[in-house]
CSV table of N, CA and C in Angstrom, one decimal:
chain,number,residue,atom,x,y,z
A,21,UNK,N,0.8,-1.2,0.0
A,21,UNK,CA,0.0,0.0,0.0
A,21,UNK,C,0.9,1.3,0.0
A,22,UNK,N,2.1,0.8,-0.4
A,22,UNK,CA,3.3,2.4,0.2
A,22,UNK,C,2.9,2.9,1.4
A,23,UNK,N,2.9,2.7,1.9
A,23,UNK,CA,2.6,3.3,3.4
A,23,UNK,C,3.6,2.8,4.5
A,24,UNK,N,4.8,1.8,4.1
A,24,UNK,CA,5.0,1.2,5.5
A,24,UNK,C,6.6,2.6,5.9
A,25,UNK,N,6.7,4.0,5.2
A,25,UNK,CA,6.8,5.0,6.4
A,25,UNK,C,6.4,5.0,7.6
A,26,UNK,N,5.0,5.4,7.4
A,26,UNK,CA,4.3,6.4,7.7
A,26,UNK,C,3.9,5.1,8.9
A,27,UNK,N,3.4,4.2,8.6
A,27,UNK,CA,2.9,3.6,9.6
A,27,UNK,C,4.3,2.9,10.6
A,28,UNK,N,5.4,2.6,10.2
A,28,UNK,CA,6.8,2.4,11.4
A,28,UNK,C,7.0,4.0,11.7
A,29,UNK,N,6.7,5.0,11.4
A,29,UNK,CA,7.0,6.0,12.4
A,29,UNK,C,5.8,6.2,13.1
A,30,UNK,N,4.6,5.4,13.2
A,30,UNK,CA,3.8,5.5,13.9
A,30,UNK,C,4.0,4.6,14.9
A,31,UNK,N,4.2,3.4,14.6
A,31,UNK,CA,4.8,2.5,15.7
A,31,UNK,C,5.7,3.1,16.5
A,32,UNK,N,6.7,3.2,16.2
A,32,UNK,CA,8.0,4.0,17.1
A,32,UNK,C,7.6,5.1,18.2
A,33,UNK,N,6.4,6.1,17.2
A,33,UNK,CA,6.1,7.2,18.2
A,33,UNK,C,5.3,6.4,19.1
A,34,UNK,N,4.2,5.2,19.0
A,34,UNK,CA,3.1,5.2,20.1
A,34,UNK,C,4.0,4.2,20.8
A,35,UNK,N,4.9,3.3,20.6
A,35,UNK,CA,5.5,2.4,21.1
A,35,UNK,C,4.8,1.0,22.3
A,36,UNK,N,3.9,0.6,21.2
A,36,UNK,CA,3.1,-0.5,21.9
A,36,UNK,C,4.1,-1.5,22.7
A,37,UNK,N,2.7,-2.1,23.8
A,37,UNK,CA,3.9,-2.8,24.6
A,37,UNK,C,2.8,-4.6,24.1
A,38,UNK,N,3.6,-5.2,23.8
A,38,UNK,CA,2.8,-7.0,23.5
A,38,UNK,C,1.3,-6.1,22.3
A,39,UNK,N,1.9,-5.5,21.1
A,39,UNK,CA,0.6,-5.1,20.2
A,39,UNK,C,-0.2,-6.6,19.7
A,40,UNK,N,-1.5,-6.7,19.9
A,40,UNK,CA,-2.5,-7.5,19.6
A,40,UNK,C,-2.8,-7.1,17.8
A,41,UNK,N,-3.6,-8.2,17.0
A,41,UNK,CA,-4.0,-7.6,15.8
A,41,UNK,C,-4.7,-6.3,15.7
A,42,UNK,N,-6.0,-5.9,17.1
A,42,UNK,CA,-6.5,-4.7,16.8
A,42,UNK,C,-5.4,-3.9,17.0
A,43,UNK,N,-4.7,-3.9,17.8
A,43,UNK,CA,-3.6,-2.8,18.0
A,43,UNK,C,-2.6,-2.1,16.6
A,44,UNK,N,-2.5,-3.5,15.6
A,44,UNK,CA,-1.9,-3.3,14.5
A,44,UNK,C,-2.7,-2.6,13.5
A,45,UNK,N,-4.1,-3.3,13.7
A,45,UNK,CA,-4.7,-2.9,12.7
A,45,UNK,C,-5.3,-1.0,12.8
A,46,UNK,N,-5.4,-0.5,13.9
A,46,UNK,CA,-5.3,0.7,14.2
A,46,UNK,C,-4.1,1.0,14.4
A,47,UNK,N,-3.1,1.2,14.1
A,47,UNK,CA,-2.1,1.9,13.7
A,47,UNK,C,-2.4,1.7,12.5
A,48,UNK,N,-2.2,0.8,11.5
A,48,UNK,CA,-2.8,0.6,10.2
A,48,UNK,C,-3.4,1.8,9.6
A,49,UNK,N,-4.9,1.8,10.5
A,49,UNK,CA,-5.9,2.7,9.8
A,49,UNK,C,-5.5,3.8,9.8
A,50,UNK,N,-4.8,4.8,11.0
A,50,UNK,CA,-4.0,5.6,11.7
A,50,UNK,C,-2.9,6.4,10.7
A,51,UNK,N,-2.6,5.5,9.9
A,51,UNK,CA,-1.5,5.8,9.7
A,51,UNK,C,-1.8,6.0,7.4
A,52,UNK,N,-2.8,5.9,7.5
A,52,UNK,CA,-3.5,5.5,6.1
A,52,UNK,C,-3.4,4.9,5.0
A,53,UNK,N,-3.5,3.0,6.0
A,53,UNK,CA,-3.7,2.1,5.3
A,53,UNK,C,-4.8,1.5,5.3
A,54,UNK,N,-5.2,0.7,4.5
A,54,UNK,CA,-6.5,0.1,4.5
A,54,UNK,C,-6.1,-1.7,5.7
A,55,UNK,N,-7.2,-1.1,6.8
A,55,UNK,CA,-6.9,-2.3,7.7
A,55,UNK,C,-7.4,-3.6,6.7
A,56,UNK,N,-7.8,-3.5,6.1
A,56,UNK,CA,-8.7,-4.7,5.3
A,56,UNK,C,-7.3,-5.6,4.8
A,57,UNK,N,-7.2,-4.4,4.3
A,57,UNK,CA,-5.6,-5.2,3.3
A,57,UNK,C,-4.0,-5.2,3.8
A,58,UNK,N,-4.5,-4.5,5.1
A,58,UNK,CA,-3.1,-4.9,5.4
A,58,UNK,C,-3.4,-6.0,6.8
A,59,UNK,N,-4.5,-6.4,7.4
A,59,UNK,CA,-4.4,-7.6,7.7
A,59,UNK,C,-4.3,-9.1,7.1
A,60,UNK,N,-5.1,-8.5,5.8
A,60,UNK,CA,-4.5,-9.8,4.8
A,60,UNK,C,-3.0,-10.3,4.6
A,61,UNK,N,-2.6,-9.1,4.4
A,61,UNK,CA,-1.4,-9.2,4.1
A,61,UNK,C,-0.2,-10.0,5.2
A,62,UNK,N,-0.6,-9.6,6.5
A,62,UNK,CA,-0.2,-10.0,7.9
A,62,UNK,C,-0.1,-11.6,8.6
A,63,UNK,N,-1.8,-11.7,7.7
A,63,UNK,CA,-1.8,-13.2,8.1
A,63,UNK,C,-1.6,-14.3,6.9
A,64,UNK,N,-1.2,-13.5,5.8
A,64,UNK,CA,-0.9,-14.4,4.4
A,64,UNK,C,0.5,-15.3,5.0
A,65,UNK,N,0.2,-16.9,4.7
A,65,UNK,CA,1.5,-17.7,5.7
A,65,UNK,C,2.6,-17.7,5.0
A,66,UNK,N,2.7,-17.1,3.6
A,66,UNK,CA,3.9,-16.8,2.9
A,66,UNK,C,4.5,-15.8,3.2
A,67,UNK,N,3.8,-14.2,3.7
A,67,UNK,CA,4.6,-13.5,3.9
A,67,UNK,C,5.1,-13.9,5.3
A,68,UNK,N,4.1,-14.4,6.1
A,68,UNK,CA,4.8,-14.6,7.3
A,68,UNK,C,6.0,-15.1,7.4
A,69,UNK,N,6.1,-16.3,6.7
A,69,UNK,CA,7.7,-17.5,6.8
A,69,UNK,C,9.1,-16.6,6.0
A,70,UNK,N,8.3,-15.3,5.0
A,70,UNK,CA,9.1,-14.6,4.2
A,70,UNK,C,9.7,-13.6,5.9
A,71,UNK,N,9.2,-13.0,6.5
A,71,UNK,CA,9.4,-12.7,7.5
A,71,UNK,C,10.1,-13.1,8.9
A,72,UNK,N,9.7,-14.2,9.1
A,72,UNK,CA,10.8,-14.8,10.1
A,72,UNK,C,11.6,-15.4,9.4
A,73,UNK,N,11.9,-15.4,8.6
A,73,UNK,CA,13.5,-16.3,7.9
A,73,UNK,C,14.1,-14.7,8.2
A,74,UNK,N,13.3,-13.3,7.6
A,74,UNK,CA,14.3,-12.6,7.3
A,74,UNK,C,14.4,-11.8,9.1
A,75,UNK,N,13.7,-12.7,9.7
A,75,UNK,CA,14.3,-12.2,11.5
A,75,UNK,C,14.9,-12.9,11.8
A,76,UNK,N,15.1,-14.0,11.5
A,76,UNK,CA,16.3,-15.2,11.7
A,76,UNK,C,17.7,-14.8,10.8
A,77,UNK,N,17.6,-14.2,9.5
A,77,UNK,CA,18.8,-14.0,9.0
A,77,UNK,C,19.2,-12.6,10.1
A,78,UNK,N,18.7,-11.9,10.5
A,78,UNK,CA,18.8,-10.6,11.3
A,78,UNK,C,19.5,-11.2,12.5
A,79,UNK,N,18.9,-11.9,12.8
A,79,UNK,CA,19.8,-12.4,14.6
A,79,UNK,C,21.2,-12.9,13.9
A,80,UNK,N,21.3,-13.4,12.9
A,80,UNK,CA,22.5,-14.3,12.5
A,80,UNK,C,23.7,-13.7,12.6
A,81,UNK,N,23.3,-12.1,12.1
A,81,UNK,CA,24.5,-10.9,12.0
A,81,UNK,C,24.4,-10.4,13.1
A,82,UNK,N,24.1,-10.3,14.2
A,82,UNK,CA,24.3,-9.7,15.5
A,82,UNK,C,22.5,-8.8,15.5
A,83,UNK,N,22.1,-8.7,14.5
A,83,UNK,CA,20.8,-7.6,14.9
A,83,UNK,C,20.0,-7.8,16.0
A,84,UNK,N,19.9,-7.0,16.9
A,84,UNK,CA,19.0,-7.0,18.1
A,84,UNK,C,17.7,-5.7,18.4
A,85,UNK,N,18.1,-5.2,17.6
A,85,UNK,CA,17.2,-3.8,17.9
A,85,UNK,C,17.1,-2.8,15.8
A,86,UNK,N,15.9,-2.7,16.7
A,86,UNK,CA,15.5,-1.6,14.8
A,86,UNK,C,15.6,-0.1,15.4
A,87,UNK,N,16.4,1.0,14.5
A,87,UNK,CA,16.9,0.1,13.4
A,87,UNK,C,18.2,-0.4,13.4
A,88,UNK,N,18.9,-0.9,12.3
A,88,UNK,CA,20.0,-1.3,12.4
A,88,UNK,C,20.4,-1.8,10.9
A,89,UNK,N,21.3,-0.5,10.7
A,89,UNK,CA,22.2,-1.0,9.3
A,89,UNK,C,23.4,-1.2,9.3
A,90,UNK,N,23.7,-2.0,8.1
A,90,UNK,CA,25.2,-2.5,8.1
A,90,UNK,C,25.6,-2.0,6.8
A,91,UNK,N,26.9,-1.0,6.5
A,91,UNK,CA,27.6,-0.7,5.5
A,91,UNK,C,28.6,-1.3,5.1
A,92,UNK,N,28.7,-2.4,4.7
A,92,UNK,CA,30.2,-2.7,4.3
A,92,UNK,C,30.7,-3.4,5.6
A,93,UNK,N,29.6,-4.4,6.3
A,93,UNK,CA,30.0,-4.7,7.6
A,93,UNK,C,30.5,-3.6,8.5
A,94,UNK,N,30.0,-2.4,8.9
A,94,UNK,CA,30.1,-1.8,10.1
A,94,UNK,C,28.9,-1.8,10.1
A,95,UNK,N,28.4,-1.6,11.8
A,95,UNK,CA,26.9,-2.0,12.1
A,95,UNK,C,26.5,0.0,12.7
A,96,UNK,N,25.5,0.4,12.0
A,96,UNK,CA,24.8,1.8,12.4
A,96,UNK,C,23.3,1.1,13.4
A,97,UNK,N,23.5,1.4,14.9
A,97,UNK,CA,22.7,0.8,15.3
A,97,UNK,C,21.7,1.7,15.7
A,98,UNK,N,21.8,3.4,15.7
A,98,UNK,CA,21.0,4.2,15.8
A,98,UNK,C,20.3,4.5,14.4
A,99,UNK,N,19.2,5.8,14.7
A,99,UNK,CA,18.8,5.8,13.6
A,99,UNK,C,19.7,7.1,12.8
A,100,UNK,N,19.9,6.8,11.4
A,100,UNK,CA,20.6,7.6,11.0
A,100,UNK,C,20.0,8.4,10.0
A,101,UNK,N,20.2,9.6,9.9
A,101,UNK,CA,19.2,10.7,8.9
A,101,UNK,C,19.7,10.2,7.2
A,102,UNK,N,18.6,10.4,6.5
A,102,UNK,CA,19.2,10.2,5.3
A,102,UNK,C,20.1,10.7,4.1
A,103,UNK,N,20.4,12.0,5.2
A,103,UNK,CA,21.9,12.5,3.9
A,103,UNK,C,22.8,12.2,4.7
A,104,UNK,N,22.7,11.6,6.1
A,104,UNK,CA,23.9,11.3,7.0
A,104,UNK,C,24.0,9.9,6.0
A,105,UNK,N,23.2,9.2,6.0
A,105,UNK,CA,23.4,7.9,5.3
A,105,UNK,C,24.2,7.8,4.3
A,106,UNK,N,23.7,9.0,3.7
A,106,UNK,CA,23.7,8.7,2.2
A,106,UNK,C,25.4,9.1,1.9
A,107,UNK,N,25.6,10.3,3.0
A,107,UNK,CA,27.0,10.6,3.2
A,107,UNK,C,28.4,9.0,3.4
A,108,UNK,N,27.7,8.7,4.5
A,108,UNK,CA,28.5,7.4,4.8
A,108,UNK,C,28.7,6.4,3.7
A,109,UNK,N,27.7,6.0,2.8
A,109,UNK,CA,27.4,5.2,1.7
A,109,UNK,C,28.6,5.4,1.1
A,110,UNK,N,28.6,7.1,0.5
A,110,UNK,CA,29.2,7.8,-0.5
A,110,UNK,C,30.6,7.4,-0.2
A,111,UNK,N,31.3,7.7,1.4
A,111,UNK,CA,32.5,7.2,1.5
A,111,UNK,C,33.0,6.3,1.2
A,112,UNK,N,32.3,5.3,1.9
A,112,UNK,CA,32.6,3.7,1.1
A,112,UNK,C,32.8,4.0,0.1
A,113,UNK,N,31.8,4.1,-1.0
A,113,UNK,CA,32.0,3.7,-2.4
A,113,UNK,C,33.2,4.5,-2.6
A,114,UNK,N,33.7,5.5,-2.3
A,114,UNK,CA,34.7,6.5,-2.7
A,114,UNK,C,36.3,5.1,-1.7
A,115,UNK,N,36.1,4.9,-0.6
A,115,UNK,CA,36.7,4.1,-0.1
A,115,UNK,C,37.6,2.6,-0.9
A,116,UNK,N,36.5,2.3,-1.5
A,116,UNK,CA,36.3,0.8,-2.1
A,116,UNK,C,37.0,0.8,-3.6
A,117,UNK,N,36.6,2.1,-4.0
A,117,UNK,CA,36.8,2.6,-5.2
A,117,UNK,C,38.4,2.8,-5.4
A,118,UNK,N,38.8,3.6,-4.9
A,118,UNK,CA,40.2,3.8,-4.1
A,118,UNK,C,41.2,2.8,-4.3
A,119,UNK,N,40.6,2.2,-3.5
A,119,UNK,CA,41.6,0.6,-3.2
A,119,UNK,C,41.5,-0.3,-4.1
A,120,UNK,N,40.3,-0.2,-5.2
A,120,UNK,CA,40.6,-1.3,-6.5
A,120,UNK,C,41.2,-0.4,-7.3
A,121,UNK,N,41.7,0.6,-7.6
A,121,UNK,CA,42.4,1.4,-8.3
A,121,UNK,C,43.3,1.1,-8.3
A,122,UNK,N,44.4,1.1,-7.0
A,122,UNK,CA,45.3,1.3,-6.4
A,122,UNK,C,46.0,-0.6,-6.1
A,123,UNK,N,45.3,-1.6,-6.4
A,123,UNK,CA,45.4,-2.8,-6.7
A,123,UNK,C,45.8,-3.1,-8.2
């Protein structure tokens, strides 16, 4: 529905504690999705198993907390703005770039 912004910074700000399906599904509405279709989507068992593999590959690398990105194997475990991001990205690639030159 393009919406999953709008609705994780809705999560974050109300910060449920053990959220139930109505709990999800209002943030859902809240946040302006269609509860219809995004409980479909929630309890479809494909996306589900698509989802715990990809929380199981998450623990595998150390991830314990959202958010949490990894550049080039360093781990950013706060949240980082996105021209801060995009800055750090940039080094790398200028980094990486560098060093196969220079090989």
């Amino acid at each position: 529905q393009d919406g999953f912004e709008a609705y994780q910074r809705l999560v974050f700000a109300m910060k449920p504690k053990k959220p139930n399906m109505r709990t999800m599904l209002n943030i859902a509405e809240k946040s302006g999705l269609s509860p219809l279709l995004f409980e479909k989507c929630i309890t479809d068992q494909e996306i589900l198993e698509m989802l715990v593999s990809q929380i199981e590959a998450g623990k595998s690398y150390g991830v314990s907390s959202t958010p949490t990105i990894y550049i080039n194997n360093k781990r950013y475990r706060l949240r980082v703005r996105k021209d801060a991001l995009q800055k750090i990205i940039d080094m790398e690639y200028e980094r990486l770039t560098r060093k196969s030159r220079q090989e």
